[in-house]
mmCIF file with all atom_site columns, C-alpha atoms in Angstrom:
data_model
loop_
_atom_site.group_PDB
_atom_site.id
_atom_site.type_symbol
_atom_site.label_atom_id
_atom_site.label_alt_id
_atom_site.label_comp_id
_atom_site.label_asym_id
_atom_site.label_entity_id
_atom_site.label_seq_id
_atom_site.pdbx_PDB_ins_code
_atom_site.Cartn_x
_atom_site.Cartn_y
_atom_site.Cartn_z
_atom_site.occupancy
_atom_site.B_iso_or_equiv
_atom_site.pdbx_formal_charge
_atom_site.auth_seq_id
_atom_site.auth_comp_id
_atom_site.auth_asym_id
_atom_site.auth_atom_id
_atom_site.pdbx_PDB_model_num
ATOM 1   C CA . MET A 1 1   ? 49.098 57.355 -13.206 1.00 0.00 ? 237 MET A CA 1
ATOM 2   C CA . GLU A 1 2   ? 52.648 57.435 -14.511 1.00 0.00 ? 238 GLU A CA 1
ATOM 3   C CA . ASP A 1 3   ? 55.680 56.543 -12.415 1.00 0.00 ? 239 ASP A CA 1
ATOM 4   C CA . ALA A 1 4   ? 57.028 59.629 -10.687 1.00 0.00 ? 240 ALA A CA 1
ATOM 5   C CA . GLU A 1 5   ? 60.360 61.120 -11.691 1.00 0.00 ? 241 GLU A CA 1
ATOM 6   C CA . VAL A 1 6   ? 63.063 60.601 -9.069  1.00 0.00 ? 242 VAL A CA 1
ATOM 7   C CA . ILE A 1 7   ? 66.329 62.476 -8.559  1.00 0.00 ? 243 ILE A CA 1
ATOM 8   C CA . MET A 1 8   ? 69.161 62.255 -6.057  1.00 0.00 ? 244 MET A CA 1
ATOM 9   C CA . TYR A 1 9   ? 71.334 65.048 -4.729  1.00 0.00 ? 245 TYR A CA 1
ATOM 10  C CA . THR A 1 10  ? 73.766 65.818 -1.936  1.00 0.00 ? 246 THR A CA 1
ATOM 11  C CA . THR A 1 11  ? 74.396 69.031 -0.036  1.00 0.00 ? 247 THR A CA 1
ATOM 12  C CA . ASP A 1 12  ? 76.979 70.201 2.429   1.00 0.00 ? 248 ASP A CA 1
ATOM 13  C CA . LEU A 1 13  ? 75.817 71.114 5.948   1.00 0.00 ? 249 LEU A CA 1
ATOM 14  C CA . ALA A 1 14  ? 75.044 74.667 4.847   1.00 0.00 ? 250 ALA A CA 1
ATOM 15  C CA . GLY A 1 15  ? 72.624 73.398 2.178   1.00 0.00 ? 251 GLY A CA 1
ATOM 16  C CA . PHE A 1 16  ? 74.655 73.998 -0.981  1.00 0.00 ? 252 PHE A CA 1
ATOM 17  C CA . PHE A 1 17  ? 74.391 71.359 -3.711  1.00 0.00 ? 253 PHE A CA 1
ATOM 18  C CA . THR A 1 18  ? 77.524 69.226 -4.059  1.00 0.00 ? 254 THR A CA 1
ATOM 19  C CA . TYR A 1 19  ? 76.006 66.657 -6.454  1.00 0.00 ? 255 TYR A CA 1
ATOM 20  C CA . ILE A 1 20  ? 72.741 66.481 -8.432  1.00 0.00 ? 256 ILE A CA 1
ATOM 21  C CA . SER A 1 21  ? 71.682 63.649 -10.722 1.00 0.00 ? 257 SER A CA 1
ATOM 22  C CA . PRO A 1 22  ? 71.188 64.611 -14.372 1.00 0.00 ? 258 PRO A CA 1
ATOM 23  C CA . LYS A 1 23  ? 67.432 63.858 -14.171 1.00 0.00 ? 259 LYS A CA 1
ATOM 24  C CA . VAL A 1 24  ? 66.964 67.023 -12.084 1.00 0.00 ? 260 VAL A CA 1
ATOM 25  C CA . GLU A 1 25  ? 65.905 68.922 -15.200 1.00 0.00 ? 261 GLU A CA 1
ATOM 26  C CA . SER A 1 26  ? 62.791 66.742 -15.581 1.00 0.00 ? 262 SER A CA 1
ATOM 27  C CA . ILE A 1 27  ? 61.530 67.879 -12.178 1.00 0.00 ? 263 ILE A CA 1
ATOM 28  C CA . THR A 1 28  ? 62.917 71.393 -11.732 1.00 0.00 ? 264 THR A CA 1
ATOM 29  C CA . GLY A 1 29  ? 63.627 72.665 -15.235 1.00 0.00 ? 265 GLY A CA 1
ATOM 30  C CA . HIS A 1 30  ? 67.238 73.382 -14.190 1.00 0.00 ? 266 HIS A CA 1
ATOM 31  C CA . THR A 1 31  ? 70.236 71.383 -15.378 1.00 0.00 ? 267 THR A CA 1
ATOM 32  C CA . ASN A 1 32  ? 72.447 69.750 -12.802 1.00 0.00 ? 268 ASN A CA 1
ATOM 33  C CA . THR A 1 33  ? 75.448 71.842 -13.896 1.00 0.00 ? 269 THR A CA 1
ATOM 34  C CA . GLU A 1 34  ? 73.625 75.118 -13.277 1.00 0.00 ? 270 GLU A CA 1
ATOM 35  C CA . LEU A 1 35  ? 72.641 74.008 -9.755  1.00 0.00 ? 271 LEU A CA 1
ATOM 36  C CA . ILE A 1 36  ? 75.980 72.764 -8.378  1.00 0.00 ? 272 ILE A CA 1
ATOM 37  C CA . GLY A 1 37  ? 77.099 75.205 -5.683  1.00 0.00 ? 273 GLY A CA 1
ATOM 38  C CA . LYS A 1 38  ? 73.631 76.813 -5.387  1.00 0.00 ? 274 LYS A CA 1
ATOM 39  C CA . HIS A 1 39  ? 71.564 76.695 -2.194  1.00 0.00 ? 275 HIS A CA 1
ATOM 40  C CA . TYR A 1 40  ? 68.532 74.400 -1.994  1.00 0.00 ? 276 TYR A CA 1
ATOM 41  C CA . SER A 1 41  ? 66.317 77.328 -0.903  1.00 0.00 ? 277 SER A CA 1
ATOM 42  C CA . LEU A 1 42  ? 66.305 78.410 -4.559  1.00 0.00 ? 278 LEU A CA 1
ATOM 43  C CA . PHE A 1 43  ? 63.223 76.186 -4.978  1.00 0.00 ? 279 PHE A CA 1
ATOM 44  C CA . LEU A 1 44  ? 61.308 77.223 -1.860  1.00 0.00 ? 280 LEU A CA 1
ATOM 45  C CA . ASP A 1 45  ? 59.011 79.955 -0.655  1.00 0.00 ? 281 ASP A CA 1
ATOM 46  C CA . PRO A 1 46  ? 60.146 81.552 2.632   1.00 0.00 ? 282 PRO A CA 1
ATOM 47  C CA . ALA A 1 47  ? 57.675 79.652 4.850   1.00 0.00 ? 283 ALA A CA 1
ATOM 48  C CA . THR A 1 48  ? 58.628 76.262 3.400   1.00 0.00 ? 284 THR A CA 1
ATOM 49  C CA . HIS A 1 49  ? 62.305 77.127 3.663   1.00 0.00 ? 285 HIS A CA 1
ATOM 50  C CA . GLN A 1 50  ? 61.921 77.971 7.365   1.00 0.00 ? 286 GLN A CA 1
ATOM 51  C CA . GLU A 1 51  ? 59.994 74.734 8.008   1.00 0.00 ? 287 GLU A CA 1
ATOM 52  C CA . LEU A 1 52  ? 62.733 72.695 6.333   1.00 0.00 ? 288 LEU A CA 1
ATOM 53  C CA . VAL A 1 53  ? 65.531 74.506 8.181   1.00 0.00 ? 289 VAL A CA 1
ATOM 54  C CA . GLU A 1 54  ? 63.845 73.606 11.466  1.00 0.00 ? 290 GLU A CA 1
ATOM 55  C CA . HIS A 1 55  ? 63.147 70.037 10.366  1.00 0.00 ? 291 HIS A CA 1
ATOM 56  C CA . TYR A 1 56  ? 66.665 69.255 9.152   1.00 0.00 ? 292 TYR A CA 1
ATOM 57  C CA . THR A 1 57  ? 68.290 71.023 12.104  1.00 0.00 ? 293 THR A CA 1
ATOM 58  C CA . THR A 1 58  ? 66.274 68.729 14.368  1.00 0.00 ? 294 THR A CA 1
ATOM 59  C CA . GLN A 1 59  ? 67.219 65.718 12.241  1.00 0.00 ? 295 GLN A CA 1
ATOM 60  C CA . ALA A 1 60  ? 70.932 66.535 12.570  1.00 0.00 ? 296 ALA A CA 1
ATOM 61  C CA . ARG A 1 61  ? 70.747 67.481 16.270  1.00 0.00 ? 297 ARG A CA 1
ATOM 62  C CA . ASN A 1 62  ? 68.944 64.234 17.157  1.00 0.00 ? 298 ASN A CA 1
ATOM 63  C CA . ASN A 1 63  ? 71.005 62.105 14.763  1.00 0.00 ? 299 ASN A CA 1
ATOM 64  C CA . ILE A 1 64  ? 67.933 60.812 12.924  1.00 0.00 ? 300 ILE A CA 1
ATOM 65  C CA . PRO A 1 65  ? 69.420 58.834 10.009  1.00 0.00 ? 301 PRO A CA 1
ATOM 66  C CA . SER A 1 66  ? 66.541 59.367 7.545   1.00 0.00 ? 302 SER A CA 1
ATOM 67  C CA . THR A 1 67  ? 63.407 61.512 7.311   1.00 0.00 ? 303 THR A CA 1
ATOM 68  C CA . ILE A 1 68  ? 60.683 61.961 4.691   1.00 0.00 ? 304 ILE A CA 1
ATOM 69  C CA . ARG A 1 69  ? 58.832 65.218 3.972   1.00 0.00 ? 305 ARG A CA 1
ATOM 70  C CA . GLU A 1 70  ? 56.330 66.408 1.353   1.00 0.00 ? 306 GLU A CA 1
ATOM 71  C CA . PHE A 1 71  ? 56.427 70.031 0.233   1.00 0.00 ? 307 PHE A CA 1
ATOM 72  C CA . ARG A 1 72  ? 56.023 72.251 -2.814  1.00 0.00 ? 308 ARG A CA 1
ATOM 73  C CA . ILE A 1 73  ? 58.895 73.554 -4.917  1.00 0.00 ? 309 ILE A CA 1
ATOM 74  C CA . THR A 1 74  ? 59.025 76.257 -7.556  1.00 0.00 ? 310 THR A CA 1
ATOM 75  C CA . ARG A 1 75  ? 60.323 75.130 -10.936 1.00 0.00 ? 311 ARG A CA 1
ATOM 76  C CA . LYS A 1 76  ? 62.495 77.235 -13.253 1.00 0.00 ? 312 LYS A CA 1
ATOM 77  C CA . ASN A 1 77  ? 59.408 78.282 -15.258 1.00 0.00 ? 313 ASN A CA 1
ATOM 78  C CA . GLY A 1 78  ? 57.664 79.519 -12.079 1.00 0.00 ? 314 GLY A CA 1
ATOM 79  C CA . SER A 1 79  ? 55.199 76.639 -11.761 1.00 0.00 ? 315 SER A CA 1
ATOM 80  C CA . ARG A 1 80  ? 54.887 74.918 -8.403  1.00 0.00 ? 316 ARG A CA 1
ATOM 81  C CA . ILE A 1 81  ? 54.792 71.162 -7.861  1.00 0.00 ? 317 ILE A CA 1
ATOM 82  C CA . TRP A 1 82  ? 54.640 68.777 -4.909  1.00 0.00 ? 318 TRP A CA 1
ATOM 83  C CA . VAL A 1 83  ? 57.650 66.612 -4.144  1.00 0.00 ? 319 VAL A CA 1
ATOM 84  C CA . GLU A 1 84  ? 58.452 63.983 -1.557  1.00 0.00 ? 320 GLU A CA 1
ATOM 85  C CA . GLN A 1 85  ? 61.978 64.089 -0.190  1.00 0.00 ? 321 GLN A CA 1
ATOM 86  C CA . GLN A 1 86  ? 63.867 61.517 1.813   1.00 0.00 ? 322 GLN A CA 1
ATOM 87  C CA . ALA A 1 87  ? 66.888 63.074 3.496   1.00 0.00 ? 323 ALA A CA 1
ATOM 88  C CA . MET A 1 88  ? 69.690 60.950 4.946   1.00 0.00 ? 324 MET A CA 1
ATOM 89  C CA . LEU A 1 89  ? 72.575 62.181 7.051   1.00 0.00 ? 325 LEU A CA 1
ATOM 90  C CA . ILE A 1 90  ? 76.068 61.880 5.528   1.00 0.00 ? 326 ILE A CA 1
ATOM 91  C CA . TRP A 1 91  ? 78.914 61.152 7.932   1.00 0.00 ? 327 TRP A CA 1
ATOM 92  C CA . GLU A 1 92  ? 82.610 61.438 7.103   1.00 0.00 ? 328 GLU A CA 1
ATOM 93  C CA . ASN A 1 93  ? 85.287 60.559 9.693   1.00 0.00 ? 329 ASN A CA 1
ATOM 94  C CA . ASP A 1 94  ? 82.675 60.541 12.472  1.00 0.00 ? 330 ASP A CA 1
ATOM 95  C CA . GLN A 1 95  ? 81.579 64.090 11.556  1.00 0.00 ? 331 GLN A CA 1
ATOM 96  C CA . LEU A 1 96  ? 78.237 65.055 10.055  1.00 0.00 ? 332 LEU A CA 1
ATOM 97  C CA . SER A 1 97  ? 79.115 66.491 6.638   1.00 0.00 ? 333 SER A CA 1
ATOM 98  C CA . GLY A 1 98  ? 75.838 66.926 4.806   1.00 0.00 ? 334 GLY A CA 1
ATOM 99  C CA . TYR A 1 99  ? 72.691 65.326 3.446   1.00 0.00 ? 335 TYR A CA 1
ATOM 100 C CA . GLN A 1 100 ? 71.912 62.858 0.687   1.00 0.00 ? 336 GLN A CA 1
ATOM 101 C CA . CYS A 1 101 ? 68.388 63.324 -0.619  1.00 0.00 ? 337 CYS A CA 1
ATOM 102 C CA . ILE A 1 102 ? 66.079 61.416 -2.902  1.00 0.00 ? 338 ILE A CA 1
ATOM 103 C CA . VAL A 1 103 ? 63.326 63.554 -4.375  1.00 0.00 ? 339 VAL A CA 1
ATOM 104 C CA . LYS A 1 104 ? 60.232 62.232 -6.096  1.00 0.00 ? 340 LYS A CA 1
ATOM 105 C CA . ASP A 1 105 ? 57.715 64.251 -8.118  1.00 0.00 ? 341 ASP A CA 1
ATOM 106 C CA . ILE A 1 106 ? 54.379 63.494 -6.422  1.00 0.00 ? 342 ILE A CA 1
ATOM 107 C CA . ASP A 1 107 ? 52.403 66.357 -7.961  1.00 0.00 ? 343 ASP A CA 1
ATOM 108 C CA . GLU A 1 108 ? 50.103 64.142 -10.020 1.00 0.00 ? 344 GLU A CA 1
ATOM 109 C CA . ARG A 1 109 ? 49.369 61.930 -7.018  1.00 0.00 ? 345 ARG A CA 1
ATOM 110 C CA . LYS A 1 110 ? 48.646 64.971 -4.791  1.00 0.00 ? 346 LYS A CA 1
ATOM 111 C CA . ARG A 1 111 ? 46.357 66.506 -7.418  1.00 0.00 ? 347 ARG A CA 1
ATOM 112 C CA . PHE A 1 112 ? 44.517 63.199 -7.810  1.00 0.00 ? 348 PHE A CA 1
ATOM 113 C CA . ARG A 1 113 ? 43.977 62.865 -4.056  1.00 0.00 ? 349 ARG A CA 1
ATOM 114 C CA . THR A 1 114 ? 42.760 66.439 -3.849  1.00 0.00 ? 350 THR A CA 1
ATOM 115 C CA . SER A 1 115 ? 40.377 66.045 -6.794  1.00 0.00 ? 351 SER A CA 1
ATOM 116 C CA . CYS A 1 116 ? 38.665 63.006 -5.270  1.00 0.00 ? 352 CYS A CA 1
ATOM 117 C CA . GLY A 1 117 ? 38.828 64.302 -1.686  1.00 0.00 ? 353 GLY A CA 1
ATOM 118 C CA . CYS A 1 118 ? 41.220 61.540 -0.644  1.00 0.00 ? 354 CYS A CA 1
ATOM 119 C CA . ARG A 1 119 ? 43.945 62.550 1.800   1.00 0.00 ? 355 ARG A CA 1
ATOM 120 C CA . SER A 1 120 ? 45.194 59.041 2.571   1.00 0.00 ? 356 SER A CA 1
ATOM 121 C CA . ARG A 1 121 ? 48.127 57.255 0.918   1.00 0.00 ? 357 ARG A CA 1
ATOM 122 C CA . LYS A 1 122 ? 46.274 53.965 1.327   1.00 0.00 ? 358 LYS A CA 1
ATOM 123 C CA . LYS A 1 123 ? 43.520 53.053 -1.103  1.00 0.00 ? 359 LYS A CA 1
ATOM 124 C CA . THR A 1 124 ? 41.586 51.236 1.598   1.00 0.00 ? 360 THR A CA 1
ATOM 125 C CA . LYS A 1 125 ? 41.243 54.395 3.691   1.00 0.00 ? 361 LYS A CA 1
ATOM 126 C CA . CYS A 1 126 ? 39.969 56.634 0.892   1.00 0.00 ? 362 CYS A CA 1
ATOM 127 C CA . ARG A 1 127 ? 36.287 57.182 1.589   1.00 0.00 ? 363 ARG A CA 1
ATOM 128 C CA . TYR A 1 128 ? 35.629 57.952 -2.075  1.00 0.00 ? 364 TYR A CA 1
ATOM 129 C CA . GLY A 1 129 ? 37.004 54.647 -3.324  1.00 0.00 ? 365 GLY A CA 1
ATOM 130 C CA . CYS A 1 130 ? 39.683 56.286 -5.442  1.00 0.00 ? 366 CYS A CA 1
ATOM 131 C CA . SER A 1 131 ? 43.182 54.897 -5.617  1.00 0.00 ? 367 SER A CA 1
ATOM 132 C CA . PRO A 1 132 ? 46.175 57.206 -5.124  1.00 0.00 ? 368 PRO A CA 1
ATOM 133 C CA . SER A 1 133 ? 48.277 54.796 -7.170  1.00 0.00 ? 369 SER A CA 1
ATOM 134 C CA . GLY A 1 134 ? 46.144 54.836 -10.263 1.00 0.00 ? 370 GLY A CA 1
#
């Protein structure tokens, strides 16, 4: 399997993009300039958006420095792909100011695991002997 595309972005506390790496187009189909100032929910179905609101509210409330989640996003062309996102809290002058996120395209890996019946990230735990890493 190929190496997954990775992008980085930041949002304010309300979830509006304040920075997006130029590679965002390879994952989402959108350019970084067209996304600055837009809300991250642009990529999510309502159920996923609600799950993430709850998750990141809990992260901020409990001051959890970093979390990782897998979920599906909708690309500009309407197709849906799986991504893995690590979200880190951003602090400025002792005040929580937003999130810095690293997003990785894991769609190929998820499809591979599904096709062989493997749900584990670890090769040794896959009962079918397939390897999620290739």
